[in-house]
Amino acid sequence: MTGPAAPVYGDAIAKVEPFGTGHIPDHERHGTPRSQFFVWFAAGLNFPIVVLGFAATGFGLSLGAAIVAILLGALVGSALVAMMSRMGVRLGVPQQVQARGPLGYYGNFLPVAYVNVFAGIGWAAVTAILGGKAFAELTGVPFWLCALALLALQAAVCVYGYNMINSLQRVLAYVLTPLFVLITVVALVRGGGAAHPARHPGGSLGAGGWITFAGWFLAFLVAWAPFASDYSRYLPDTPEVARRAAWYTGLGNFVTISWLGTVGVLVGSGAHGADPIVALHRLAGPFAAPALIAIAVSAFAQNFLNIYGSALSLQTLRVPVSRVGAVVCVSLLTYGVVLWGAAGTEAKFVSFLNLTTYFIAPFVTVLILHYLRGGGSDSRRVGELYDRGRVLEWGIVAWAGGVLAAVPFWSSRLYTGPLAAAHPGWGDLSMFVAAAVAAVLYLALHRLPPLWTCDRGPSENREAPGQWLKPRCAARDSNPGPAD
């Protein structure tokens, strides 16, 4: 009689994580739910949230109206990320792999390529730009070199992987909290107070502006949701751990988003339109050095998650690289975006936030509904997520339908849909329309037979690590039948 298998990775911090997108076995499960608070609290201690708060000025919102919008957006978004974190505890696989359940093995490729890889690299670039500018402002070293150094250090940590990221997020939470408290005090003492009405380019005043502003804070958290399970999948699979992990995840996100968004409102009344780092430097005055250090160091807390999650996403797409190789690829791509996006950061950031959320909202909706209503919470079905025979599932139709239904409502500097242009007072409803249509389509279709399956035997249909794979069966009709 043999005992339980010994862990290969366990809780070792200075050991390169050997697992990629595979299921984490029970003997490798470790950690406590409290770790999720530090992961997300540290990630939220980041200047892009303050930058979002600047927009209250452009929408003409009073201080009270802006804070209520931030709290509501943070509450709903935190609940969604908490739910996705709980899914990781239960299933033990990355969020990107979970999406194969409702979308199909290959149906998952397009959403993950856009939602996880493109968005993850974009978020990493935004964070590296702000951190690099803060270091450059502080030291006088050229921006391109500061950003390169930041990304190199972040990539090194991501190479070591899950345990080191969790450990450093706890350290960063303690280091960054007093620094951001300082920024908060400076904002309260030296900030301009309540926002003053001034029409936001492409936006609207009144109720529509309030909806758009609240939606941005919801969108910021929705953008994290496709990665949430990546940082909880090693936790022991018990109902108590799953429940507590969700609460800690939600709390960590809600506190930082609400706090720093409010700071942005206080600072933004005198900073909108200026480079955000320059605006902070000017506002902080004699306290500029610790404020800039906070921004530069906070880039690590967010980019650990961005780079690590994007690397797992590349592997989910079956790109033939190891997890370490994927980290290097993501970091190099991120640096290229950094050099392109360094000018006009605030405007590009808001446009990027819009264009990612329009696609992420229906993706998150389909994943959550599959978990709650489609049998996705059954850990005995995890094997289906690695079955190449499940080529397409109806969830891909629900996701695409949600994206397309929202296009007329898009409200962005890059593109404004006809309904948004005709009714600017509505604000940006795109994310809500996309989620609602995706929900209706998923609930209507998910009980139908698979959209496309491939039956060539279990060994041939099983995912083989490190191998580029493609379906070799034709689409079938809705009635299951013999293999093509």
Coordinates of C-alpha atoms in Angstrom, one line a residue:
M1 CA 0.0 0.0 0.0
T2 CA 1.5 3.3 -1.1
G3 CA 1.0 6.7 0.5
P4 CA 0.1 10.0 -1.2
A5 CA 2.5 11.2 -3.9
A6 CA 5.2 13.6 -2.8
P7 CA 4.9 17.1 -4.2
V8 CA 7.3 18.0 -7.0
Y9 CA 6.8 21.8 -6.6
G10 CA 5.0 22.2 -3.3
D11 CA 5.5 25.5 -1.6
A12 CA 9.1 26.1 -2.7
I13 CA 9.7 29.7 -3.6
A14 CA 13.2 29.6 -5.2
K15 CA 12.2 26.8 -7.6
V16 CA 11.1 27.3 -11.1
E17 CA 7.4 26.2 -11.4
P18 CA 7.3 23.0 -13.4
F19 CA 3.6 23.2 -14.3
G20 CA 2.0 25.2 -17.1
T21 CA -1.6 24.8 -18.3
G22 CA -2.1 21.3 -16.9
H23 CA -4.4 20.4 -14.0
I24 CA -2.7 20.8 -10.5
P25 CA -3.0 17.4 -8.8
D26 CA -4.1 17.1 -5.2
H27 CA -0.7 16.4 -3.8
E28 CA 0.6 19.8 -5.2
R29 CA -2.2 21.8 -3.7
H30 CA -1.0 24.1 -1.0
G31 CA -1.4 27.6 0.5
T32 CA -4.1 29.4 2.4
P33 CA -7.1 31.5 1.1
R34 CA -5.6 34.6 2.7
S35 CA -2.9 34.6 0.0
Q36 CA -5.5 35.8 -2.4
F37 CA -6.0 39.0 -0.5
F38 CA -2.4 40.0 -0.9
V39 CA -2.2 38.9 -4.6
W40 CA -5.1 41.3 -5.5
F41 CA -4.5 44.0 -2.9
A42 CA -0.9 44.5 -4.1
A43 CA -2.0 44.3 -7.8
G44 CA -4.6 47.1 -7.1
L45 CA -2.0 49.4 -5.6
N46 CA -1.3 50.8 -9.0
F47 CA -1.3 54.2 -10.6
P48 CA -3.6 53.3 -13.6
I49 CA -6.5 53.3 -11.2
V50 CA -5.6 56.8 -10.1
V51 CA -5.5 57.8 -13.8
L52 CA -9.0 56.5 -14.2
G53 CA -10.1 58.8 -11.4
F54 CA -8.8 61.8 -13.3
A55 CA -11.8 61.4 -15.8
A56 CA -14.3 62.6 -13.2
T57 CA -13.2 66.1 -14.1
G58 CA -13.9 65.6 -17.8
F59 CA -17.4 64.2 -17.1
G60 CA -18.3 67.1 -14.8
L61 CA -19.1 64.8 -11.8
S62 CA -19.2 66.1 -8.3
L63 CA -17.0 64.5 -5.8
G64 CA -19.9 62.6 -4.2
A65 CA -21.3 61.4 -7.6
A66 CA -17.8 60.3 -8.6
I67 CA -17.2 58.3 -5.4
V68 CA -20.5 56.5 -5.6
A69 CA -19.7 55.5 -9.2
I70 CA -16.3 54.2 -8.2
L71 CA -17.8 52.2 -5.2
L72 CA -20.5 50.6 -7.4
G73 CA -18.1 49.7 -10.2
A74 CA -15.6 48.3 -7.7
L75 CA -18.3 46.3 -5.9
V76 CA -19.6 44.6 -9.0
G77 CA -16.2 44.0 -10.5
S78 CA -14.7 42.6 -7.3
A79 CA -17.6 40.1 -7.1
L80 CA -16.9 38.9 -10.6
V81 CA -13.2 38.4 -10.0
A82 CA -14.0 36.7 -6.7
M83 CA -16.2 34.2 -8.5
M84 CA -13.5 33.5 -11.1
S85 CA -10.9 33.0 -8.3
R86 CA -13.3 30.5 -6.6
M87 CA -13.4 28.5 -9.9
G88 CA -9.7 28.1 -9.8
V89 CA -9.7 26.5 -6.4
R90 CA -12.4 24.1 -7.5
L91 CA -11.0 23.1 -10.9
G92 CA -7.2 23.5 -10.4
V93 CA -6.6 24.8 -13.9
P94 CA -5.9 28.3 -15.4
Q95 CA -8.9 30.4 -16.3
Q96 CA -7.9 30.3 -20.0
V97 CA -8.1 26.5 -20.0
Q98 CA -11.5 26.6 -18.2
A99 CA -12.9 28.6 -21.2
R100 CA -12.5 25.4 -23.3
G101 CA -15.5 24.1 -21.4
P102 CA -18.2 26.4 -22.9
L103 CA -16.3 27.4 -26.0
G104 CA -14.7 24.2 -27.2
Y105 CA -11.0 23.4 -27.4
Y106 CA -10.4 25.4 -30.6
G107 CA -13.4 27.7 -30.2
N108 CA -11.4 29.1 -27.2
F109 CA -8.5 30.2 -29.4
L110 CA -9.8 33.5 -30.7
P111 CA -11.2 34.8 -27.4
V112 CA -8.0 33.8 -25.5
A113 CA -5.8 35.3 -28.2
Y114 CA -7.6 38.7 -27.8
V115 CA -9.0 38.6 -24.3
N116 CA -5.9 37.1 -22.6
V117 CA -2.8 37.6 -24.8
F118 CA -3.6 40.9 -26.4
A119 CA -5.2 42.4 -23.3
G120 CA -2.6 41.0 -21.0
I121 CA 0.3 42.4 -23.0
G122 CA -1.5 45.7 -23.3
W123 CA -2.0 46.0 -19.6
A124 CA 1.6 45.0 -18.9
A125 CA 2.7 47.8 -21.3
V126 CA 0.5 50.4 -19.6
T127 CA 2.0 49.5 -16.2
A128 CA 5.5 49.4 -17.6
I129 CA 5.0 52.8 -19.2
L130 CA 3.9 54.4 -16.0
G131 CA 6.5 52.7 -13.9
G132 CA 9.3 53.5 -16.4
K133 CA 8.2 57.2 -16.5
A134 CA 8.2 57.3 -12.7
F135 CA 11.8 55.9 -12.6
A136 CA 12.9 58.2 -15.3
E137 CA 11.4 61.2 -13.6
L138 CA 13.1 60.2 -10.3
T139 CA 16.5 59.3 -11.6
G140 CA 17.0 61.1 -14.9
V141 CA 17.8 57.8 -16.7
P142 CA 16.3 57.6 -20.2
F143 CA 12.7 56.2 -20.2
W144 CA 13.4 53.4 -22.6
L145 CA 16.1 52.0 -20.3
C146 CA 14.0 52.3 -17.2
A147 CA 11.1 50.4 -18.8
L148 CA 13.5 47.7 -20.1
A149 CA 15.0 47.2 -16.6
L150 CA 11.5 47.0 -15.1
L151 CA 10.3 44.4 -17.6
A152 CA 13.5 42.3 -17.2
L153 CA 13.1 42.1 -13.5
Q154 CA 9.4 41.3 -13.7
A155 CA 10.1 38.6 -16.3
A156 CA 12.7 37.0 -14.0
V157 CA 10.1 36.6 -11.2
C158 CA 7.5 35.2 -13.7
V159 CA 10.0 32.6 -14.8
Y160 CA 10.1 31.3 -11.2
G161 CA 6.3 31.4 -11.3
Y162 CA 3.3 30.9 -8.9
N163 CA 5.0 30.6 -5.5
M164 CA 7.4 33.4 -5.9
I165 CA 4.7 35.7 -7.3
N166 CA 2.4 34.9 -4.3
S167 CA 5.3 35.5 -1.9
L168 CA 6.4 38.8 -3.4
Q169 CA 2.8 40.1 -3.6
R170 CA 2.6 39.8 0.1
V171 CA 5.9 41.7 0.6
L172 CA 4.8 44.4 -1.9
A173 CA 1.5 44.9 -0.2
Y174 CA 3.3 45.9 3.0
V175 CA 5.9 48.0 1.2
L176 CA 3.4 49.9 -1.1
T177 CA 0.6 50.5 1.4
P178 CA 2.4 53.3 3.4
L179 CA 3.7 54.8 0.1
F180 CA 0.1 55.1 -1.3
V181 CA -1.1 56.4 2.0
L182 CA 1.4 59.2 1.5
I183 CA 0.0 59.8 -2.0
T184 CA -3.5 59.9 -0.5
V185 CA -2.5 62.4 2.2
V186 CA -0.8 64.6 -0.4
A187 CA -3.9 64.5 -2.6
L188 CA -6.1 65.5 0.2
V189 CA -3.8 68.4 1.3
R190 CA -2.6 69.7 -2.0
G191 CA -5.3 68.4 -4.4
G192 CA -7.9 70.6 -6.1
G193 CA -11.0 69.2 -4.3
A194 CA -14.2 68.5 -6.2
A195 CA -14.2 68.1 -10.0
H196 CA -15.4 70.9 -12.3
P197 CA -17.6 70.3 -15.3
A198 CA -15.7 70.1 -18.5
R199 CA -17.0 67.9 -21.3
H200 CA -14.9 64.7 -21.8
P201 CA -13.9 64.1 -25.4
G202 CA -16.2 61.4 -26.8
G203 CA -18.1 61.3 -23.5
S204 CA -21.2 62.9 -22.0
L205 CA -22.2 64.8 -19.0
G206 CA -25.0 63.9 -16.6
A207 CA -26.3 60.3 -16.2
G208 CA -24.5 59.1 -19.2
G209 CA -21.2 60.4 -18.0
W210 CA -21.8 58.8 -14.6
I211 CA -22.6 55.4 -16.2
T212 CA -19.5 55.6 -18.3
F213 CA -17.3 56.6 -15.4
A214 CA -18.6 53.8 -13.2
G215 CA -18.2 51.4 -16.1
W216 CA -14.5 52.2 -16.3
F217 CA -13.9 51.0 -12.8
L218 CA -16.0 47.9 -13.4
A219 CA -14.1 47.4 -16.6
F220 CA -10.7 47.6 -14.9
L221 CA -11.7 44.6 -12.7
V222 CA -13.5 42.7 -15.5
A223 CA -10.2 42.9 -17.3
W224 CA -8.6 40.9 -14.5
A225 CA -11.3 38.2 -14.5
P226 CA -9.8 36.1 -17.3
F227 CA -6.7 35.6 -15.2
A228 CA -8.2 35.1 -11.7
S229 CA -8.0 31.3 -11.5
D230 CA -4.3 31.4 -12.4
Y231 CA -3.5 32.6 -8.9
S232 CA -5.8 30.3 -6.9
R233 CA -5.5 27.0 -8.8
Y234 CA -2.9 25.6 -6.4
L235 CA -5.1 26.1 -3.3
P236 CA -6.6 22.9 -1.7
D237 CA -9.9 22.0 -3.2
T238 CA -12.3 22.2 -0.3
P239 CA -15.6 24.2 -0.1
E240 CA -14.3 26.2 2.8
V241 CA -11.1 27.2 1.0
A242 CA -13.0 28.1 -2.1
R243 CA -15.5 30.3 -0.2
R244 CA -12.8 32.1 1.7
A245 CA -10.5 32.5 -1.3
A246 CA -13.4 34.3 -3.1
W247 CA -14.0 36.6 -0.2
Y248 CA -10.3 37.5 0.2
T249 CA -10.1 38.1 -3.6
G250 CA -13.1 40.4 -3.6
L251 CA -12.0 42.3 -0.6
G252 CA -8.4 42.9 -1.9
N253 CA -9.8 44.2 -5.2
F254 CA -12.6 46.4 -3.7
V255 CA -10.4 48.1 -1.1
T256 CA -7.7 49.2 -3.6
I257 CA -10.0 50.2 -6.5
S258 CA -12.2 52.3 -4.2
W259 CA -9.3 53.9 -2.4
L260 CA -7.1 54.8 -5.4
G261 CA -10.0 55.7 -7.7
T262 CA -11.1 58.3 -5.1
V263 CA -7.5 59.6 -4.9
G264 CA -7.6 60.0 -8.7
V265 CA -10.8 62.1 -8.4
L266 CA -9.1 64.4 -5.8
V267 CA -5.9 64.8 -7.9
G268 CA -7.6 64.9 -11.3
S269 CA -9.4 68.2 -10.9
G270 CA -6.1 69.9 -11.6
A271 CA -4.4 67.2 -13.6
H272 CA -6.6 66.2 -16.5
G273 CA -4.9 66.4 -19.8
A274 CA -1.4 66.4 -18.4
D275 CA 0.9 63.5 -18.4
P276 CA -0.2 61.6 -15.2
I277 CA 3.3 61.1 -13.9
V278 CA 4.2 64.7 -14.4
A279 CA 0.9 65.7 -12.8
L280 CA 1.7 63.6 -9.7
H281 CA 5.2 65.0 -9.5
R282 CA 3.9 68.5 -9.6
L283 CA 1.2 67.8 -7.1
A284 CA 3.5 65.9 -4.6
G285 CA 6.0 68.8 -4.4
P286 CA 8.4 67.9 -1.6
F287 CA 7.0 64.4 -1.4
A288 CA 7.6 63.7 -5.0
A289 CA 10.4 61.2 -4.5
P290 CA 8.4 58.7 -2.4
A291 CA 5.4 59.2 -4.6
L292 CA 7.3 58.3 -7.7
I293 CA 9.0 55.4 -6.0
A294 CA 5.5 54.1 -5.1
I295 CA 4.5 54.2 -8.8
A296 CA 7.6 52.6 -10.0
V297 CA 7.6 49.7 -7.5
S298 CA 3.8 49.2 -7.9
A299 CA 4.5 48.3 -11.6
F300 CA 5.9 45.0 -10.3
A301 CA 2.8 44.1 -8.3
Q302 CA 0.6 44.3 -11.4
N303 CA 3.0 43.1 -14.1
F304 CA 3.8 39.9 -12.2
L305 CA 0.2 38.9 -12.9
N306 CA 0.0 40.4 -16.4
I307 CA 3.1 38.6 -17.7
Y308 CA 2.5 35.3 -16.0
G309 CA -1.1 35.1 -17.1
S310 CA -0.3 36.1 -20.7
A311 CA 2.4 33.4 -20.8
L312 CA -0.1 30.7 -19.7
S313 CA -2.4 32.1 -22.4
L314 CA 0.2 31.5 -25.1
Q315 CA 0.5 27.9 -24.0
T316 CA -3.3 27.6 -24.0
L317 CA -3.2 28.6 -27.7
R318 CA -0.8 25.6 -28.1
V319 CA 2.1 27.9 -29.2
P320 CA 5.0 25.4 -29.0
V321 CA 7.0 27.1 -26.2
S322 CA 7.6 26.2 -22.6
R323 CA 6.1 28.4 -19.9
V324 CA 9.5 30.0 -19.4
G325 CA 9.8 30.6 -23.2
A326 CA 6.3 32.1 -23.2
V327 CA 7.3 34.5 -20.4
V328 CA 10.2 35.7 -22.5
C329 CA 8.0 36.1 -25.6
V330 CA 5.4 38.1 -23.7
S331 CA 8.0 40.4 -22.2
L332 CA 9.6 41.2 -25.5
L333 CA 6.2 41.9 -27.1
T334 CA 5.3 44.1 -24.1
Y335 CA 8.5 46.2 -24.5
G336 CA 7.6 46.8 -28.2
V337 CA 4.2 48.1 -27.1
V338 CA 5.8 50.2 -24.4
L339 CA 8.0 52.1 -26.9
W340 CA 5.0 52.7 -29.1
G341 CA 2.6 53.8 -26.4
A342 CA 4.8 56.0 -24.2
A343 CA 3.4 59.2 -25.7
G344 CA -0.3 60.2 -24.9
T345 CA -0.6 57.5 -22.3
E346 CA -3.8 58.6 -20.7
A347 CA -5.8 58.8 -23.9
K348 CA -4.4 55.4 -25.2
F349 CA -5.1 53.8 -21.8
V350 CA -8.8 54.7 -21.8
S351 CA -9.2 53.6 -25.5
F352 CA -7.5 50.3 -24.7
L353 CA -9.6 49.8 -21.6
N354 CA -12.8 50.2 -23.7
L355 CA -11.7 47.9 -26.6
T356 CA -10.6 45.1 -24.3
T357 CA -13.7 45.2 -22.1
Y358 CA -16.1 45.0 -25.0
F359 CA -14.7 41.6 -25.7
I360 CA -13.9 40.5 -22.1
A361 CA -17.4 41.1 -20.7
P362 CA -19.2 38.4 -22.7
F363 CA -16.3 36.1 -22.2
V364 CA -16.5 36.4 -18.4
T365 CA -20.3 36.0 -18.6
V366 CA -20.1 32.8 -20.6
L367 CA -17.5 31.3 -18.2
I368 CA -19.5 32.1 -15.1
L369 CA -22.8 30.8 -16.5
H370 CA -21.0 27.6 -17.7
Y371 CA -19.7 27.1 -14.1
L372 CA -23.1 27.8 -12.5
R373 CA -25.5 26.3 -15.0
G374 CA -23.5 24.3 -17.5
G375 CA -21.8 21.7 -15.3
G376 CA -18.5 23.5 -15.3
S377 CA -18.2 23.3 -11.5
D378 CA -17.8 19.5 -11.6
S379 CA -14.1 18.8 -11.1
R380 CA -14.7 15.3 -12.5
R381 CA -15.1 16.9 -15.9
V382 CA -11.8 18.6 -16.0
G383 CA -10.5 16.0 -18.5
E384 CA -12.9 17.5 -21.0
L385 CA -10.9 20.7 -21.1
Y386 CA -8.0 18.8 -22.6
D387 CA -10.0 16.9 -25.2
R388 CA -9.3 18.1 -28.7
G389 CA -12.4 16.3 -29.9
R390 CA -14.5 19.0 -28.5
V391 CA -13.7 21.4 -31.3
L392 CA -16.5 24.0 -30.9
E393 CA -19.2 24.4 -28.3
W394 CA -22.1 26.8 -28.4
G395 CA -20.4 29.2 -26.0
I396 CA -18.4 30.6 -28.9
V397 CA -21.7 31.6 -30.5
A398 CA -22.8 33.3 -27.3
W399 CA -19.5 35.1 -26.9
A400 CA -19.4 36.3 -30.6
G401 CA -23.1 37.3 -30.4
G402 CA -22.4 39.4 -27.3
V403 CA -19.5 41.2 -29.0
L404 CA -21.4 41.9 -32.2
A405 CA -24.6 43.1 -30.4
A406 CA -22.5 45.7 -28.5
V407 CA -20.8 47.2 -31.6
P408 CA -23.6 49.8 -32.2
F409 CA -23.1 51.0 -28.6
W410 CA -19.3 51.3 -28.7
S411 CA -18.2 54.7 -27.4
S412 CA -14.5 55.2 -27.9
R413 CA -12.0 57.6 -29.3
L414 CA -11.2 55.0 -31.9
Y415 CA -14.8 54.1 -32.9
T416 CA -18.2 55.3 -31.9
G417 CA -21.2 53.1 -32.9
P418 CA -24.3 54.6 -34.5
L419 CA -26.5 54.2 -31.4
A420 CA -23.9 55.7 -29.1
A421 CA -23.4 58.6 -31.6
A422 CA -27.2 59.2 -31.8
H423 CA -27.7 59.0 -28.0
P424 CA -24.6 60.4 -26.2
G425 CA -26.6 60.9 -23.1
W426 CA -26.9 57.2 -22.6
G427 CA -23.2 56.8 -21.8
D428 CA -21.2 53.8 -22.7
L429 CA -23.5 50.8 -22.4
S430 CA -21.4 48.4 -24.6
M431 CA -20.1 46.2 -21.8
F432 CA -23.6 45.7 -20.3
V433 CA -25.2 44.9 -23.7
A434 CA -22.4 42.5 -24.6
A435 CA -22.8 40.6 -21.3
A436 CA -26.6 40.5 -21.4
V437 CA -26.8 39.2 -25.0
A438 CA -24.1 36.6 -24.3
A439 CA -26.0 35.4 -21.2
V440 CA -29.3 35.0 -23.2
L441 CA -27.6 33.2 -26.0
Y442 CA -25.6 30.8 -23.7
L443 CA -28.7 29.9 -21.7
A444 CA -30.7 29.3 -24.8
L445 CA -28.0 27.2 -26.6
H446 CA -25.9 25.4 -24.0
R447 CA -28.1 22.3 -23.7
L448 CA -27.9 21.6 -27.5
P449 CA -25.5 18.9 -28.8
P450 CA -21.9 20.1 -29.4
L451 CA -21.5 22.4 -32.4
W452 CA -18.4 20.5 -33.7
T453 CA -16.8 17.3 -32.4
C454 CA -14.0 15.1 -33.6
D455 CA -14.0 11.4 -32.7
R456 CA -10.8 9.7 -33.6
G457 CA -10.1 7.9 -30.3
P458 CA -9.2 9.1 -26.9
S459 CA -5.4 9.0 -27.3
E460 CA -5.5 11.0 -30.5
N461 CA -7.9 13.6 -29.1
R462 CA -6.0 14.1 -25.9
E463 CA -3.8 17.2 -25.6
A464 CA -0.1 16.5 -25.9
P465 CA 2.1 19.1 -24.1
G466 CA 4.5 21.1 -26.3
Q467 CA 2.9 20.1 -29.6
W468 CA 1.1 22.4 -32.1
L469 CA -2.3 20.7 -32.7
K470 CA -5.1 21.4 -35.1
P471 CA -8.5 19.7 -35.7
R472 CA -8.7 17.1 -38.4
C473 CA -12.4 16.5 -38.4
A474 CA -15.1 18.4 -40.3
A475 CA -18.0 20.3 -38.7
R476 CA -21.0 18.2 -38.0
D477 CA -24.6 18.9 -37.7
S478 CA -26.4 19.3 -34.3
N479 CA -27.2 15.5 -34.2
P480 CA -24.4 13.4 -32.8
G481 CA -23.4 10.6 -35.1
P482 CA -20.4 8.5 -36.1
A483 CA -17.0 10.0 -36.5
D484 CA -16.3 11.8 -39.8

